XYZ file of C-alpha atoms in Angstrom:
522
model
C -4.745 -41.980 7.948
C -8.236 -41.685 6.487
C -9.804 -44.185 4.152
C -8.087 -43.649 0.806
C -9.368 -43.725 -2.749
C -7.918 -42.757 -6.108
C -4.319 -43.565 -5.353
C -4.039 -42.291 -1.794
C -6.337 -39.247 -1.817
C -8.332 -39.328 1.461
C -12.108 -39.629 1.531
C -12.764 -36.202 3.016
C -16.181 -36.892 4.521
C -15.033 -40.003 6.387
C -14.908 -39.932 10.168
C -11.294 -41.041 10.000
C -10.314 -37.966 8.014
C -12.387 -35.631 10.196
C -10.306 -36.914 13.128
C -7.026 -36.721 11.199
C -3.999 -34.714 12.289
C -4.498 -32.150 9.504
C -8.056 -31.346 10.620
C -7.133 -31.286 14.317
C -4.210 -28.940 13.691
C -6.404 -26.567 11.677
C -9.043 -26.543 14.431
C -6.321 -25.699 16.927
C -4.929 -22.983 14.678
C -8.321 -21.276 14.331
C -8.851 -21.241 18.107
C -5.303 -19.929 18.656
C -5.769 -17.109 16.136
C -9.153 -16.195 17.627
C -7.469 -15.700 20.999
C -4.741 -13.590 19.408
C -7.206 -11.464 17.431
C -9.224 -10.919 20.617
C -6.206 -9.216 22.199
C -5.991 -6.965 19.106
C -9.633 -5.931 19.464
C -10.670 -7.552 16.197
C -13.121 -10.140 17.604
C -14.361 -8.766 20.922
C -17.935 -9.211 22.163
C -18.210 -12.513 20.229
C -18.038 -10.456 17.000
C -15.795 -11.216 14.057
C -14.744 -14.640 12.851
C -12.078 -16.647 11.041
C -12.007 -19.609 8.693
C -9.111 -21.662 7.318
C -8.930 -24.472 4.775
C -7.394 -27.787 5.848
C -4.211 -27.960 3.806
C -3.197 -31.297 2.298
C -0.649 -31.493 -0.525
C -2.581 -34.369 -2.101
C -5.837 -32.374 -2.285
C -6.431 -29.417 -4.595
C -7.386 -26.283 -2.685
C -10.910 -26.075 -4.103
C -11.685 -29.520 -2.639
C -10.089 -29.026 0.774
C -12.232 -29.063 3.916
C -13.015 -25.812 5.714
C -12.775 -25.050 9.435
C -14.902 -22.156 10.742
C -15.252 -20.581 14.153
C -18.728 -20.682 15.750
C -21.085 -17.777 16.371
C -21.888 -16.288 19.768
C -18.843 -17.732 21.537
C -16.229 -15.795 23.513
C -13.321 -15.834 21.083
C -10.627 -15.721 23.789
C -12.029 -18.911 25.377
C -12.398 -20.989 22.233
C -10.918 -24.472 22.047
C -10.383 -26.691 18.976
C -13.508 -28.722 19.779
C -15.669 -25.582 19.323
C -14.940 -25.433 15.593
C -17.180 -26.411 12.713
C -15.836 -28.469 9.819
C -17.429 -27.962 6.409
C -17.035 -29.511 2.990
C -15.642 -27.443 0.121
C -19.230 -26.719 -0.950
C -20.213 -25.447 2.513
C -22.001 -28.518 3.878
C -21.476 -28.931 7.641
C -19.680 -32.226 8.307
C -18.843 -31.825 11.985
C -20.752 -29.886 14.679
C -19.447 -29.030 18.186
C -20.958 -30.763 21.212
C -23.540 -28.687 23.094
C -22.200 -27.163 26.327
C -24.172 -26.589 29.558
C -25.639 -23.228 30.621
C -24.681 -20.367 30.351
C -23.208 -21.402 26.984
C -25.451 -21.012 23.962
C -26.306 -23.944 21.716
C -23.636 -24.321 19.008
C -24.154 -22.351 15.816
C -21.849 -21.904 12.847
C -20.689 -18.351 12.232
C -23.158 -16.009 10.544
C -20.246 -15.071 8.260
C -20.303 -18.519 6.610
C -22.018 -17.493 3.327
C -19.643 -14.521 2.971
C -16.618 -16.694 3.694
C -17.785 -19.119 1.020
C -17.871 -16.313 -1.565
C -14.197 -15.552 -0.915
C -13.378 -19.255 -1.232
C -15.394 -19.662 -4.431
C -14.489 -16.396 -6.181
C -10.882 -15.925 -5.023
C -9.708 -19.492 -4.327
C -8.736 -18.276 -0.860
C -6.989 -20.429 1.712
C -8.256 -18.423 4.702
C -10.622 -15.531 5.436
C -10.669 -13.182 8.435
C -13.620 -11.024 9.479
C -12.553 -8.268 11.868
C -14.606 -5.835 13.922
C -11.480 -3.805 14.696
C -12.482 -0.249 15.607
C -10.186 1.297 12.985
C -11.813 -0.779 10.225
C -15.194 0.566 11.319
C -14.229 4.230 11.780
C -12.317 4.515 8.518
C -15.557 3.920 6.584
C -17.063 6.997 8.266
C -14.428 9.479 7.076
C -16.344 9.911 3.815
C -19.860 8.621 4.564
C -20.916 8.422 0.906
C -17.706 7.068 -0.597
C -17.799 3.569 -2.041
C -14.033 3.109 -1.692
C -11.194 3.630 0.757
C -8.012 4.826 -0.950
C -4.510 5.293 0.422
C -1.085 5.630 -1.187
C 2.618 6.086 -0.440
C 2.640 4.192 2.861
C 5.251 1.505 3.507
C 2.748 -1.084 4.751
C 0.958 -1.079 1.387
C 3.788 -3.387 0.295
C 2.284 -6.045 2.572
C -0.862 -6.208 0.432
C -0.753 -8.712 -2.433
C 0.004 -7.120 -5.801
C 0.870 -3.670 -4.404
C 3.996 -1.574 -3.967
C 4.849 1.628 -2.134
C 3.944 3.890 -5.078
C 0.632 2.152 -5.767
C -2.765 3.377 -4.703
C -4.506 0.793 -2.538
C -8.250 0.730 -3.228
C -10.663 -1.167 -0.962
C -14.365 -1.305 -1.840
C -16.888 -0.292 0.830
C -20.306 -1.936 0.995
C -23.235 -0.788 3.114
C -24.059 -2.601 6.335
C -27.264 -4.563 6.904
C -29.123 -5.670 10.012
C -28.103 -9.305 9.520
C -24.672 -10.555 8.440
C -25.954 -12.996 5.839
C -27.727 -10.189 3.976
C -24.297 -8.815 3.028
C -23.514 -11.824 0.833
C -24.753 -10.408 -2.464
C -23.079 -7.005 -2.070
C -19.815 -8.627 -0.945
C -19.844 -10.881 -4.014
C -20.486 -7.856 -6.242
C -17.537 -6.010 -4.674
C -15.257 -9.027 -5.167
C -16.325 -9.185 -8.810
C -15.938 -5.443 -9.422
C -12.507 -5.199 -7.748
C -10.468 -8.167 -9.014
C -7.260 -6.865 -7.415
C -8.785 -6.403 -3.958
C -8.060 -8.801 -1.093
C -10.428 -7.068 1.325
C -13.899 -5.538 1.480
C -14.899 -2.953 4.089
C -18.427 -2.940 5.536
C -19.505 0.549 6.577
C -19.945 1.050 10.337
C -19.132 -2.639 10.792
C -15.682 -4.028 9.944
C -13.655 -5.699 7.212
C -13.326 -9.042 5.412
C -9.774 -10.022 4.418
C -8.682 -13.125 2.520
C -5.406 -14.650 1.382
C -3.874 -17.680 -0.304
C -3.070 -19.137 3.127
C -3.748 -18.305 6.763
C -0.317 -16.648 6.984
C -1.041 -14.461 3.960
C -4.514 -13.544 5.239
C -3.169 -12.710 8.715
C -0.284 -10.640 7.319
C -2.590 -8.645 5.076
C -5.138 -8.135 7.863
C -2.397 -6.663 10.057
C -1.292 -4.356 7.228
C -4.860 -3.254 6.506
C -5.511 -2.384 10.155
C -2.235 -0.444 10.291
C -3.236 1.534 7.184
C -6.742 2.199 8.545
C -5.264 3.526 11.779
C -2.737 5.617 9.829
C -5.550 7.193 7.790
C -7.481 8.042 10.953
C -4.441 9.643 12.588
C -3.540 11.579 9.444
C -7.138 12.791 9.280
C -6.911 14.011 12.876
C -3.790 15.959 11.899
C -5.600 17.498 8.944
C -3.473 15.536 6.467
C -4.650 13.693 3.367
C -3.771 9.976 3.400
C -4.936 9.507 -0.209
C -2.293 11.730 -1.857
C 1.411 10.933 -2.337
C 2.785 13.763 -0.148
C -0.040 13.572 2.431
C -0.539 17.332 2.350
C -3.235 19.342 4.096
C -6.841 18.337 3.577
C -9.179 20.654 1.679
C -12.479 20.339 3.458
C -15.904 20.717 1.913
C -15.833 24.525 2.368
C -12.627 24.768 0.398
C -10.162 25.779 3.101
C -7.121 23.985 4.469
C -6.565 23.144 8.087
C -3.607 21.541 9.754
C -4.394 22.290 13.396
C -7.099 23.642 15.677
C -5.810 27.207 15.449
C -6.215 27.274 11.659
C -9.635 25.648 11.887
C -10.701 28.258 14.454
C -9.451 31.063 12.233
C -11.543 29.832 9.327
C -14.568 29.437 11.592
C -14.185 33.079 12.599
C -14.037 34.098 8.944
C -17.257 32.244 8.263
C -18.972 33.880 11.241
C -17.903 37.276 9.877
C -19.551 36.347 6.575
C -16.215 36.397 4.825
C -15.799 32.732 3.870
C -12.889 31.476 1.856
C -14.195 30.875 -1.688
C -14.679 27.248 -2.598
C -12.138 26.048 -5.155
C -13.783 24.888 -8.360
C -11.330 22.034 -8.862
C -10.564 19.387 -6.289
C -9.302 16.824 -8.759
C -7.671 16.709 -12.209
C -7.882 13.726 -14.556
C -5.247 13.606 -17.299
C -5.235 11.753 -20.588
C -1.761 10.652 -21.744
C -1.414 10.496 -25.527
C -1.527 14.039 -26.914
C -2.015 15.547 -23.441
C 0.917 14.705 -21.165
C 2.912 12.878 -23.809
C 3.541 13.433 -27.537
C 1.453 11.217 -29.789
C 4.664 10.432 -31.663
C 6.129 8.711 -28.584
C 3.209 6.306 -28.519
C 2.940 5.728 -32.271
C 6.648 5.811 -33.142
C 8.197 4.235 -30.033
C 5.811 2.256 -27.821
C 3.630 0.644 -30.492
C 6.570 -0.480 -32.671
C 8.369 -1.864 -29.604
C 5.339 -3.963 -28.675
C 4.840 -5.102 -32.273
C 8.501 -6.050 -32.742
C 8.744 -7.911 -29.429
C 5.366 -9.637 -29.090
C 6.589 -12.973 -30.485
C 9.730 -12.904 -28.342
C 7.703 -12.036 -25.227
C 5.064 -14.733 -25.762
C 7.690 -17.380 -26.481
C 9.803 -16.533 -23.427
C 6.907 -16.249 -20.957
C 4.323 -18.590 -22.496
C 3.937 -20.884 -19.475
C 3.705 -18.104 -16.873
C 0.357 -17.427 -15.194
C 0.513 -13.785 -16.279
C 0.975 -14.581 -19.963
C -1.649 -17.310 -19.865
C -4.054 -14.709 -18.495
C -3.051 -12.359 -21.336
C -3.675 -15.124 -23.874
C -7.068 -15.851 -22.335
C -8.080 -12.210 -22.808
C -6.774 -12.160 -26.393
C -8.717 -15.345 -27.168
C -11.940 -13.808 -25.850
C -11.372 -10.607 -27.826
C -10.571 -12.488 -31.039
C -13.660 -14.665 -30.634
C -15.768 -11.526 -30.425
C -13.883 -9.955 -33.363
C -14.474 -13.013 -35.545
C -18.192 -12.921 -34.802
C -18.236 -9.242 -35.793
C -15.948 -9.894 -38.796
C -13.343 -7.380 -37.660
C -10.630 -7.079 -40.356
C -7.318 -8.749 -39.480
C -8.710 -11.180 -36.913
C -7.770 -14.840 -37.407
C -8.858 -17.918 -35.423
C -6.550 -19.045 -32.612
C -5.977 -22.821 -32.287
C -7.302 -24.596 -29.195
C -5.221 -24.804 -26.020
C -4.149 -28.388 -26.748
C -2.597 -27.351 -30.071
C 1.108 -26.788 -30.515
C 2.658 -23.778 -28.769
C 4.224 -22.448 -31.981
C 0.911 -22.543 -33.863
C -0.890 -20.725 -31.053
C 1.796 -18.034 -30.809
C 1.792 -17.537 -34.585
C -1.932 -16.740 -34.574
C -1.687 -14.633 -31.425
C 1.024 -12.517 -33.049
C -1.066 -12.056 -36.197
C -4.040 -10.815 -34.180
C -1.952 -8.543 -31.955
C -0.195 -6.984 -34.949
C -3.574 -6.307 -36.587
C -4.897 -4.727 -33.387
C -1.824 -2.497 -33.061
C -2.050 -1.440 -36.710
C -5.711 -0.486 -36.218
C -4.900 1.278 -32.899
C -7.545 -0.796 -31.110
C -8.451 0.482 -27.626
C -9.257 -2.929 -26.156
C -8.206 -4.181 -22.731
C -6.781 -7.467 -24.038
C -4.269 -5.663 -26.254
C -3.436 -2.952 -23.722
C -2.717 -5.453 -20.958
C -0.341 -7.486 -23.129
C 1.367 -4.337 -24.416
C 1.907 -3.204 -20.831
C 3.701 -6.440 -19.993
C 5.896 -6.169 -23.104
C 6.733 -2.532 -22.319
C 7.608 -3.482 -18.746
C 10.461 -5.586 -20.086
C 11.581 -2.657 -22.225
C 11.632 -0.252 -19.283
C 13.379 -2.789 -17.038
C 16.067 -3.328 -19.690
C 16.451 0.457 -20.194
C 15.374 0.038 -23.819
C 12.478 2.431 -23.192
C 12.162 5.724 -21.314
C 8.917 7.561 -20.665
C 8.425 10.922 -22.378
C 6.290 13.829 -21.145
C 6.064 17.432 -22.290
C 8.449 19.731 -20.391
C 5.605 21.651 -18.729
C 4.085 18.515 -17.179
C 6.380 17.896 -14.149
C 6.147 21.500 -12.925
C 2.364 21.510 -13.273
C 2.033 18.212 -11.404
C 4.102 19.594 -8.543
C 2.095 22.829 -8.448
C -1.250 21.041 -8.386
C -0.130 18.695 -5.652
C 1.189 21.586 -3.549
C -2.238 23.240 -3.685
C -3.978 20.045 -2.563
C -5.433 19.035 -5.928
C -5.480 15.294 -6.538
C -4.227 14.200 -9.948
C -5.180 10.942 -11.666
C -4.433 9.403 -15.053
C -7.134 7.981 -17.333
C -5.798 6.323 -20.457
C -6.663 3.491 -22.806
C -3.262 2.011 -21.945
C -3.224 -0.432 -19.031
C -2.594 0.881 -15.528
C 0.712 -0.972 -15.475
C 1.775 0.754 -18.698
C 0.778 4.117 -17.222
C 2.860 3.529 -14.091
C 5.830 2.461 -16.196
C 5.660 5.588 -18.352
C 5.438 8.054 -15.454
C 7.848 6.095 -13.284
C 10.673 6.151 -15.842
C 10.978 9.629 -17.382
C 13.911 11.936 -18.042
C 12.420 14.104 -15.261
C 12.586 11.222 -12.786
C 9.763 9.261 -11.178
C 6.597 11.358 -11.543
C 4.330 8.841 -9.805
C 4.888 10.730 -6.546
C 2.537 13.402 -7.904
C -0.209 10.984 -8.968
C -2.977 9.591 -6.781
C -4.044 6.759 -9.055
C -4.560 5.346 -12.514
C -7.697 4.443 -14.486
C -7.825 2.418 -17.695
C -10.557 1.017 -19.925
C -11.528 -1.602 -17.344
C -13.609 1.218 -15.844
C -15.207 1.886 -19.238
C -14.665 3.227 -22.739
C -13.217 6.745 -22.803
C -15.891 7.925 -25.226
C -18.782 6.913 -22.948
C -20.081 9.313 -20.301
C -20.762 6.540 -17.787
C -16.998 5.922 -17.545
C -16.524 9.429 -16.187
C -19.457 8.956 -13.818
C -17.677 5.883 -12.441
C -14.489 7.905 -11.954
C -16.456 10.639 -10.180
C -17.762 8.021 -7.744
C -14.189 6.876 -7.066
C -12.119 10.011 -6.439
C -13.744 11.448 -3.319
C -15.358 14.674 -4.550
C -18.860 15.935 -3.817
C -19.793 16.970 -7.361
C -18.548 15.928 -10.814
C -18.012 19.620 -11.619
C -15.131 19.597 -9.107
C -13.184 17.388 -11.536
C -11.229 18.831 -14.453
C -10.561 16.453 -17.339
C -7.764 17.256 -19.799
C -7.756 15.406 -23.128
C -6.870 15.942 -26.773
C -9.824 13.924 -28.113
C -13.061 15.774 -28.862
C -15.287 12.698 -28.381
C -13.781 12.085 -24.936
C -14.349 15.726 -24.033
C -18.018 15.450 -25.031
C -18.475 12.279 -22.946
C -16.818 13.809 -19.872
C -18.865 17.004 -20.167
C -22.060 14.938 -20.377
C -21.092 13.372 -17.041
C -20.797 16.842 -15.482
C -17.006 17.234 -15.486
C -15.188 20.438 -16.373
C -13.245 19.803 -19.597
C -10.275 21.448 -21.306
C -8.880 20.200 -24.606
C -5.113 19.918 -24.936
C -3.689 21.215 -28.212
C -0.202 19.787 -28.655
C 2.128 19.371 -31.650
C 1.032 16.382 -33.719
C -2.514 16.232 -32.334
C -5.426 15.720 -34.696
C -7.677 18.600 -35.795
C -10.709 19.627 -33.747
C -14.188 20.301 -35.159
C -15.046 23.904 -35.913
C -16.957 25.649 -33.117
C -16.328 22.739 -30.734
C -17.156 24.938 -27.730
C -14.370 23.788 -25.385
C -11.576 25.790 -23.757
C -8.182 24.806 -25.168
C -4.621 25.059 -23.845
C -1.261 24.448 -25.465
C 0.595 23.981 -22.160
C -0.265 22.958 -18.599
C 1.075 26.341 -17.475
C -2.191 27.775 -18.823
C -4.334 25.603 -16.531
């Protein structure tokens, strides 16, 4: 055992600890996985890399040592002695012995600064960098897209925080001539996509991280499966990003499912009789007053959250999820107090009594609900409270009767449908997943909430345009009942229709937008 300090915690930089069983086993594990990944085609030609933290129960993860594979070494021939050992801050503590010609002098992986970002920003236990061909090719399907999206595939369940019905979104960053130059863009992607456990590098490969080496390996296998599935579906002319994986509409606006159909369309184009390009490739739907009566939100959902917030906070106070909710509420209240927002009251410090903290949290949440605040902190907490209501069958989602038929029609014609609401994405999924018409999530490609931006700001719609895989913002139709949202979306270049439903607020005179009273008119 290594030299110990502080009641048995090993001195990590000591030679004794560097030669300990835990470090040796981790070195051996990295070399074993490199050989396995070589057979999968993930680390051929000395490309790709892997790093794992040295697990010790007595050492917090952020202080654990790091083992990394070297650069420029045949991965299938690696041995434990080839590995580098680094401190938690990235300082090299142990370097491999130089080998005779034709081996190169030892060098730590060029991925090291990128690996460190995953450790620092995600508290990862292991990171895998793969050059698997499918992870490279999948970034070329849409050369200008900044994201890879896929939904309704069983293996999505293997990705942390995702289920079968969810849309898996992986950011794509642009490649550079040297690996280390990717560090800044990788860090930005990690920051911008807090739910992601992978980042694709265009024409290059993928970085995948997990809480442990097992979790990272499992997710990497699932990601590669999903990349390969997308490529094969693309070859069949099928859309991997929609729930039913129907035929792809290509950039000229026609469908193709096999070579014969593609040839037929080519002949039409040569005869100067092209199929007209559809004006809408994507529809974005608001919820309140558009798909769902305002009364359901104001008379059912809001009162349920208000009446159950104290019970929810008390029952789940010590959970990581609720502590995260409280952290967001604290930040929002701090900002509200500085701006003197009516109804906001100071929240006691974290070391105060639980009952006192909950009392002030409830007061702030009730004030936010009463004022119909569209802030992420409130919407996230409400979503978690509503989840309990849906699980206990105390709540059931409500949509207008024309909505399910329209969703099915749009999907059948290849139009992607998304939701954009001030309610959290979890709340959106709960509403559409538990309706009297059944689970409507099968018709939806994804969900956006205010984490992408305020609904009355045009840049929010520009961000959505960049995310849904269309060539022009005018190919997106946005349906809302709120005039200010319509103005913002139009400013971003989207087509806009205003929904006029029972109970909706009045519109300005001469507002200039097309209106509908039912989705059957769209």
